[in-house]
mmCIF file of C-alpha atoms in Angstrom:
data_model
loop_
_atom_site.group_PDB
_atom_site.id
_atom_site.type_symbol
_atom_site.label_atom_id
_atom_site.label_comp_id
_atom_site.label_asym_id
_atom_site.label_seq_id
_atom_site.Cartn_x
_atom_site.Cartn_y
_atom_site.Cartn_z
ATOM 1 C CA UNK A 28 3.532 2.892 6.975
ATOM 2 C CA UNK A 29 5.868 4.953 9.659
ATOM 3 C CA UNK A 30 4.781 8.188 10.140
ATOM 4 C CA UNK A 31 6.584 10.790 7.252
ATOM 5 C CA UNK A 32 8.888 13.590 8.137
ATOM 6 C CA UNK A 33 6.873 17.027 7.975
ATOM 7 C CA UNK A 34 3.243 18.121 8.037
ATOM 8 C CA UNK A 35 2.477 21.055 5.522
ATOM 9 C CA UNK A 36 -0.016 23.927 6.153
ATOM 10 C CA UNK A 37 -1.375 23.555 3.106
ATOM 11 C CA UNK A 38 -2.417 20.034 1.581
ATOM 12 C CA UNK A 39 -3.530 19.661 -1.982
ATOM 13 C CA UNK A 40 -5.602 16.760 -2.900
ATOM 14 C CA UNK A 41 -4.826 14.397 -4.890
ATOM 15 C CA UNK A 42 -7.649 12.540 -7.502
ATOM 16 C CA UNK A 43 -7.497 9.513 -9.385
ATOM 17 C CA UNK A 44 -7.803 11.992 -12.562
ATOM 18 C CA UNK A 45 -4.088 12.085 -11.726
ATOM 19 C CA UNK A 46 -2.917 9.480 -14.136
ATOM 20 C CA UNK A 47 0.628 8.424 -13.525
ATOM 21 C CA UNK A 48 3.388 6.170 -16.688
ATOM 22 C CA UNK A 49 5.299 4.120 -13.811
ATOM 23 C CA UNK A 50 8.418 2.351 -14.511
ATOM 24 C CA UNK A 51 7.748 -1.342 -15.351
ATOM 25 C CA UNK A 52 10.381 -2.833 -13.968
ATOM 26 C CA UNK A 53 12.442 -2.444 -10.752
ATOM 27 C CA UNK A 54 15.718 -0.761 -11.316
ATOM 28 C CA UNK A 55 16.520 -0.907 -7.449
ATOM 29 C CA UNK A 56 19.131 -3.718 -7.066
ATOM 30 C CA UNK A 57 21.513 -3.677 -3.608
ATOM 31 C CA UNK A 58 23.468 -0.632 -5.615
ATOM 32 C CA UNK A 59 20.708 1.850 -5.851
ATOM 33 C CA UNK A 60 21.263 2.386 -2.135
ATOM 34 C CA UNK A 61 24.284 4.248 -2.329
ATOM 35 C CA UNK A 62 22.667 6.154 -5.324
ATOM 36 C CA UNK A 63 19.616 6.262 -6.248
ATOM 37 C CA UNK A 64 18.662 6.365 -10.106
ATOM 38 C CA UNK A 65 18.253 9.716 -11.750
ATOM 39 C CA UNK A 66 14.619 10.428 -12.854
ATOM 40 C CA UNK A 67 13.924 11.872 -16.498
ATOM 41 C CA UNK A 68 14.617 15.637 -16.710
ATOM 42 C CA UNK A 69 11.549 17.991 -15.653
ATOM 43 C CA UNK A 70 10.604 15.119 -13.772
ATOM 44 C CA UNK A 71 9.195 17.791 -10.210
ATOM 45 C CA UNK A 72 10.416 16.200 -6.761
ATOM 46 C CA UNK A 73 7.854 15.276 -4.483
ATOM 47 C CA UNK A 74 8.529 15.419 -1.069
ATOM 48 C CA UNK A 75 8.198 12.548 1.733
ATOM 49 C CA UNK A 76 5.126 13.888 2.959
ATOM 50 C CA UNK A 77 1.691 11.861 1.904
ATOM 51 C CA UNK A 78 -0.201 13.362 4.090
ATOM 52 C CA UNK A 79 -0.397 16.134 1.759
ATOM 53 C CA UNK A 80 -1.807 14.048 -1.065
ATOM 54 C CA UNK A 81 -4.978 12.918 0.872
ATOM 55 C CA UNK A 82 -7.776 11.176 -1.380
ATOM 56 C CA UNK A 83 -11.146 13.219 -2.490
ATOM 57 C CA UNK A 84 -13.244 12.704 0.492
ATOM 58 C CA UNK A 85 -15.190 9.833 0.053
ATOM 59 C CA UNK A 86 -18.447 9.966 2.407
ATOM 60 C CA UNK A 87 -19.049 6.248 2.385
ATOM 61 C CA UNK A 88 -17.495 2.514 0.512
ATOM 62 C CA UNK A 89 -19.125 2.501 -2.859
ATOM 63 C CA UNK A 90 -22.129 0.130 -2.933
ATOM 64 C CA UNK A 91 -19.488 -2.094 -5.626
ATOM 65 C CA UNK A 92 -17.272 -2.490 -2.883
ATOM 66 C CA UNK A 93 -19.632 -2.225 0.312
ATOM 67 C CA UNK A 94 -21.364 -5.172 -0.836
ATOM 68 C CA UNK A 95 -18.132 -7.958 -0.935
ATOM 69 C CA UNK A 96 -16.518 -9.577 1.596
ATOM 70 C CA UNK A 97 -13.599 -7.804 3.435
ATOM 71 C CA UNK A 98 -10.400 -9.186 1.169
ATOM 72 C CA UNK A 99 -12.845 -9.533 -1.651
ATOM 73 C CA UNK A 100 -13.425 -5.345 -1.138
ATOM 74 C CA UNK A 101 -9.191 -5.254 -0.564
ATOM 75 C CA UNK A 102 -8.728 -7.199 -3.752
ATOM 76 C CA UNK A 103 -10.726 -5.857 -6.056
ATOM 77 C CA UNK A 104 -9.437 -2.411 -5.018
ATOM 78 C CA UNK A 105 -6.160 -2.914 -5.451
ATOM 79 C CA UNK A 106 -6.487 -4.383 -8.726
ATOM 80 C CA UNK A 107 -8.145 -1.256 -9.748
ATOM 81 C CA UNK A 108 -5.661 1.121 -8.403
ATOM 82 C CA UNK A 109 -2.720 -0.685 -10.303
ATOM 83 C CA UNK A 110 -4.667 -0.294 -13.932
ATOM 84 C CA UNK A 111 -5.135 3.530 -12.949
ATOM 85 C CA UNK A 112 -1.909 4.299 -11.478
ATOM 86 C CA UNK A 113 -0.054 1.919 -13.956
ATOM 87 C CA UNK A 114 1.778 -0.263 -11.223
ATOM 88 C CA UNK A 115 2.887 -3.751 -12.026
ATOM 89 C CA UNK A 116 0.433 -6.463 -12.282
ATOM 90 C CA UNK A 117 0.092 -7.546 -8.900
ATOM 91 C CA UNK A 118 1.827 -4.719 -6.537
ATOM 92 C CA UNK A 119 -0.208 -3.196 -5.068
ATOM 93 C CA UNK A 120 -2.259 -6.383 -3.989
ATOM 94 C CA UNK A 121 1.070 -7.800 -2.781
ATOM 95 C CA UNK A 122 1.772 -4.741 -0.619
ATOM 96 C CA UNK A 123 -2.221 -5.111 1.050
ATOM 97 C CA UNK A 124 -0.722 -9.028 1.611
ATOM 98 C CA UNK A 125 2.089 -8.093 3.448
ATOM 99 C CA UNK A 126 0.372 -4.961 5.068
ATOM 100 C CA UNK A 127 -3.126 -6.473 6.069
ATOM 101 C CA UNK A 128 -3.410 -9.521 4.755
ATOM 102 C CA UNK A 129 -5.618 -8.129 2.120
ATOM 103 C CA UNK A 130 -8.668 -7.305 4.798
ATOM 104 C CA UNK A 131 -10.154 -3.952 3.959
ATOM 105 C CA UNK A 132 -11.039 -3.221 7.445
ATOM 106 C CA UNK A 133 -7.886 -4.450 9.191
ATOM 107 C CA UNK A 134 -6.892 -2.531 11.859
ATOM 108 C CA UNK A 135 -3.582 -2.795 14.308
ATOM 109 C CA UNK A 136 -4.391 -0.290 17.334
ATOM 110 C CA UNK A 137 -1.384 0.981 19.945
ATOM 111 C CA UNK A 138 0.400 -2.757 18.014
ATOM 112 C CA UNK A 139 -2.370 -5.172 18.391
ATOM 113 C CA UNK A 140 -4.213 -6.536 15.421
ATOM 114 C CA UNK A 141 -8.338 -6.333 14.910
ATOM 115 C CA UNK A 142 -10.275 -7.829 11.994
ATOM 116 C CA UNK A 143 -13.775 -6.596 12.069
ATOM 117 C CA UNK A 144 -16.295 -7.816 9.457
ATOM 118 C CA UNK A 145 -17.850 -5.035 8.170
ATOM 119 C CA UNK A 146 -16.489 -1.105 8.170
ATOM 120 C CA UNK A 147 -19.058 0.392 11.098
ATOM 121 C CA UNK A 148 -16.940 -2.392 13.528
ATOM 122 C CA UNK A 149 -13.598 -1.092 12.167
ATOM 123 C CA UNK A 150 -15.077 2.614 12.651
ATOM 124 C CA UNK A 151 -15.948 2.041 16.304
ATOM 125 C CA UNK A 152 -12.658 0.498 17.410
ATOM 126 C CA UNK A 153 -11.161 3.354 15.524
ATOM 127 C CA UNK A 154 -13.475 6.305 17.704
ATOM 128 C CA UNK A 155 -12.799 4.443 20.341
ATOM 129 C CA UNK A 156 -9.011 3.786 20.350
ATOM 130 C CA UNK A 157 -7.113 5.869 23.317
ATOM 131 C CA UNK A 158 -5.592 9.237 21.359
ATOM 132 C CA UNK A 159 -2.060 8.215 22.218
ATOM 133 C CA UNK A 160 -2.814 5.528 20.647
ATOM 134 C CA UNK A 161 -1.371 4.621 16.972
ATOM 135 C CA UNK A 162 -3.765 3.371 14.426
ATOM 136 C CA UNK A 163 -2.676 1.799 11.573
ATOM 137 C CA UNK A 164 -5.810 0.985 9.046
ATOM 138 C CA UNK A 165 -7.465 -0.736 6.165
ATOM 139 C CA UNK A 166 -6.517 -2.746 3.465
ATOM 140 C CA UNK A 167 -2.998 -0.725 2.722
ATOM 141 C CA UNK A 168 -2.367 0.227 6.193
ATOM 142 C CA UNK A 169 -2.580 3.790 6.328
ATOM 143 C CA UNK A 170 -1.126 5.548 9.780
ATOM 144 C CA UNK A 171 -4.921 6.648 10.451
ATOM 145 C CA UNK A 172 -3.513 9.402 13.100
ATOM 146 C CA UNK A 173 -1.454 11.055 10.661
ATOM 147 C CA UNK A 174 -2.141 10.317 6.877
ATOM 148 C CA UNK A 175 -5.717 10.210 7.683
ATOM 149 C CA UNK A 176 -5.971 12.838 10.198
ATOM 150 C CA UNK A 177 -7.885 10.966 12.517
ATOM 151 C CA UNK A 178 -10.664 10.691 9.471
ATOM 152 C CA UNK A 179 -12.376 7.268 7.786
ATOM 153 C CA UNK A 180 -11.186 7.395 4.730
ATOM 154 C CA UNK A 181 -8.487 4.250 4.928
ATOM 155 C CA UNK A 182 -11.516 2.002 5.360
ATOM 156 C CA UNK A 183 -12.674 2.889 2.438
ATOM 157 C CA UNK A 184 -10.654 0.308 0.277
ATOM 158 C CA UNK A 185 -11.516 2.116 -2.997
ATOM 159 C CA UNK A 186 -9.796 4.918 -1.731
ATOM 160 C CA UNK A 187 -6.844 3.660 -0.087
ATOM 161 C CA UNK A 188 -5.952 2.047 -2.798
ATOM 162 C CA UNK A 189 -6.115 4.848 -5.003
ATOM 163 C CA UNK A 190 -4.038 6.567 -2.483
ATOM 164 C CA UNK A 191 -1.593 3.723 -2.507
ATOM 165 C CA UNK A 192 -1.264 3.285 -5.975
ATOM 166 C CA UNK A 193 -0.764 7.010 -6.732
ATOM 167 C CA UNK A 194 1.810 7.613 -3.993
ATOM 168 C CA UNK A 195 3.850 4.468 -5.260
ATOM 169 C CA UNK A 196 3.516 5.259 -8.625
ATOM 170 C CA UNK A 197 4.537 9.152 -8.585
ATOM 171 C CA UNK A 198 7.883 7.755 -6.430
ATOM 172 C CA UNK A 199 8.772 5.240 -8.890
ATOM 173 C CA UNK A 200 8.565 7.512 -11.721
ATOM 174 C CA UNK A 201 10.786 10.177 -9.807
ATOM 175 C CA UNK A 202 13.304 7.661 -8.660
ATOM 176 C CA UNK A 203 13.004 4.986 -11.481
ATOM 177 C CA UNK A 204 13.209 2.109 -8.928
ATOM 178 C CA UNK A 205 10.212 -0.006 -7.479
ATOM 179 C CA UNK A 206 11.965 -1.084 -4.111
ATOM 180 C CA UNK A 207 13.147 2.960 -3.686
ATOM 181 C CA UNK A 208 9.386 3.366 -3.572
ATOM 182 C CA UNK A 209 8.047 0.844 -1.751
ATOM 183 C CA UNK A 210 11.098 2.163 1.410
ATOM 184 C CA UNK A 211 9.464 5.379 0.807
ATOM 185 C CA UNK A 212 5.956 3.912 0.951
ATOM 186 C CA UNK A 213 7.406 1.850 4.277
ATOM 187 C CA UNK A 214 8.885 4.870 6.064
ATOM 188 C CA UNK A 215 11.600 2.656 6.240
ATOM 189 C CA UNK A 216 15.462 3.549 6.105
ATOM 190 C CA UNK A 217 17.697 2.198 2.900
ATOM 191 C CA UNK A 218 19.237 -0.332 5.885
ATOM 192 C CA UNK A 219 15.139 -1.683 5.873
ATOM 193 C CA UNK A 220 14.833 -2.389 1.941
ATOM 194 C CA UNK A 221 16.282 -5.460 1.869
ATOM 195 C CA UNK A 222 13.811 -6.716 4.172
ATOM 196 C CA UNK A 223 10.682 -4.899 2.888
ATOM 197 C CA UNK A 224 11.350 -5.697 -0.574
ATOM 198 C CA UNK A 225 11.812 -9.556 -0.249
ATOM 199 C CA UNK A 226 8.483 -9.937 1.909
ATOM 200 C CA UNK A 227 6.434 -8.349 -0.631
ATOM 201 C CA UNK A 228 8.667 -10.265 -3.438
ATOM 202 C CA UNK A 229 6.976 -13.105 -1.863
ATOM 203 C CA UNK A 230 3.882 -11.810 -1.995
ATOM 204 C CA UNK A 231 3.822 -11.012 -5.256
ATOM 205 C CA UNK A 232 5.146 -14.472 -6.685
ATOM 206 C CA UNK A 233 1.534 -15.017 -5.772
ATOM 207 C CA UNK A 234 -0.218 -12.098 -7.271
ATOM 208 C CA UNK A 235 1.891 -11.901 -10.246
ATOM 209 C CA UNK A 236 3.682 -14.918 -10.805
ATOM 210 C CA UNK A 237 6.515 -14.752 -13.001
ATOM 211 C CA UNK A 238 6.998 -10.903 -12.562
ATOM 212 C CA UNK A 239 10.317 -9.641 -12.713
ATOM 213 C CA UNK A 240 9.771 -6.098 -11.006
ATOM 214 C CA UNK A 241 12.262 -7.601 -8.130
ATOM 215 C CA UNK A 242 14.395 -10.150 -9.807
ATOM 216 C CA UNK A 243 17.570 -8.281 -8.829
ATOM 217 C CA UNK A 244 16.567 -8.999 -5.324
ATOM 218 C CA UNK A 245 18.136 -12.087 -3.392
ATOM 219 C CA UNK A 246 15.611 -13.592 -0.209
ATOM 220 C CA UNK A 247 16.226 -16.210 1.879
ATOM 221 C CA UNK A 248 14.296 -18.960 0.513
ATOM 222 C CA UNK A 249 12.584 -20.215 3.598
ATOM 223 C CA UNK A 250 11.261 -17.213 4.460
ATOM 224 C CA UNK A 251 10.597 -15.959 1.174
ATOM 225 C CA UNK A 252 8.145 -19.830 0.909
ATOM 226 C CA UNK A 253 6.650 -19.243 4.203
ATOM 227 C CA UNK A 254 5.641 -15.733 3.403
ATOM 228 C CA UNK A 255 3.965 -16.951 -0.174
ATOM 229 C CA UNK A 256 1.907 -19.571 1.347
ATOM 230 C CA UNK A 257 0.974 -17.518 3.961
ATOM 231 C CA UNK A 258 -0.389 -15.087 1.161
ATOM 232 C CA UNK A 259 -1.492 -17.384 -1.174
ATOM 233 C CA UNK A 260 -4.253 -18.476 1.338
ATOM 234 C CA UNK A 261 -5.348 -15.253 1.970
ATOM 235 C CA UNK A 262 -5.376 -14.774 -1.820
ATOM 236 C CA UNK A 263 -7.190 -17.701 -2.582
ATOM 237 C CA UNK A 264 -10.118 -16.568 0.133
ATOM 238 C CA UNK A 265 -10.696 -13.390 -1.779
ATOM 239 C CA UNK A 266 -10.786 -14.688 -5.142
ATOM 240 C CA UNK A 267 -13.253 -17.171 -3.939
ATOM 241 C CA UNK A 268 -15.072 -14.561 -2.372
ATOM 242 C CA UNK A 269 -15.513 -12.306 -4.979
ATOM 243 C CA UNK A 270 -17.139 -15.404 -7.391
#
């Protein structure tokens, strides 16, 4: 993710108590860039700012999770996070494809890409990372410097997930459209949806197949089959992993 517009002085935390009713299916075809679908009335607007909606501070990965491999930990907690957020079957794991190849302890420091085994490695090159330096971590990616505040937490899968999932399900809900959520999620501008949307389309024809959350969508269909096998093999390794 890019980093989000403002920082508030006050955050409120956000808990996986927070149940969110997403949208089932995408409503964001090539249109809903010029204007954007009208969310159900009362619905409260949530600003672009998810640093405010950091997860309950979670000390250490549960023993569950601590105990898989690393896209074994990444799978499993995205599968969670869309059954308590109510995302599409197979989202949220197709985002952690496209973001980190489904590695909970994937890193990408100042641009350049790290895949530690185990979360004390990922903590280390994290502590020791220049401070100018961006750090983008974990299994969804989270902009460690801002999001995270310089803190853990993203390599905690569990709870970047549940971060994930609630952030993508509260903008869906308020905009009614999956791929107007996932260019929030992004950072990216309305120009960048096109792109964002068909990589993780890919993805997901893995995850999910047979979804229809993007079938308004149109991909170039080399790129769309080099992305899925690229993701399928990465799939494959954490459902093996997890047996």
């Amino acid at each position: 993710m890019s980093q989000p517009a403002r920082r508030a002085t006050t955050a409120p935390r956000a808990t996986t108590a927070q149940r969110s009713t997403a949208p089932r299916r995408d409503t964001g075809t090539r249109s809903a860039h010029r204007g954007r679908a009208r969310p159900p009335a009362g619905t409260p607007r949530m600003r672009d700012a998810p640093q405010e909606l950091i997860p309950v501070l979670v000390a250490e990965t549960s023993p569950r999770t601590s105990q898989l491999s690393p896209r074994a930990a990444c799978l499993q907690a995205t599968q969670r996070a869309e059954q308590v957020h109510g995302l599409p079957t197979g989202l949220l794991t197709a985002i952690a494809l496209a973001e980190s190849g489904l590695h909970a302890y994937a890193l990408s420091i100042g641009g350049r890409a790290h895949f530690p085994e185990t979360e004390e490695a990922a903590r280390a090159l994290v502590d020791g990372a220049a401070p100018r330096r961006s750090i983008m971590a974990g299994c969804v990616q989270v902009n460690a410097r801002v999001h995270a505040r310089n803190s853990h937490w993203p390599l905690n899968p569990d709870a970047s997930a549940d971060w994930a999932g609630g952030m993508m399900a509260r903008w869906a809900r308020e905009t009614g459209s999956w791929s107007t959520a996932l260019r929030r999620w992004h950072g990216g501008s309305p120009a960048s949806t096109q792109r964002l949307v068909c990589r993780v389309k890919a993805k997901m024809e893995v995850t999910s197949p047979g979804s229809d959350v993007f079938d308004d969508w149109s991909c170039n269909t080399g790129h769309a089959e080099r992305t899925r096998r690229n993701g399928a093999v990465h799939l494959a390794t954490a459902q093996r992993q997890t047996q």
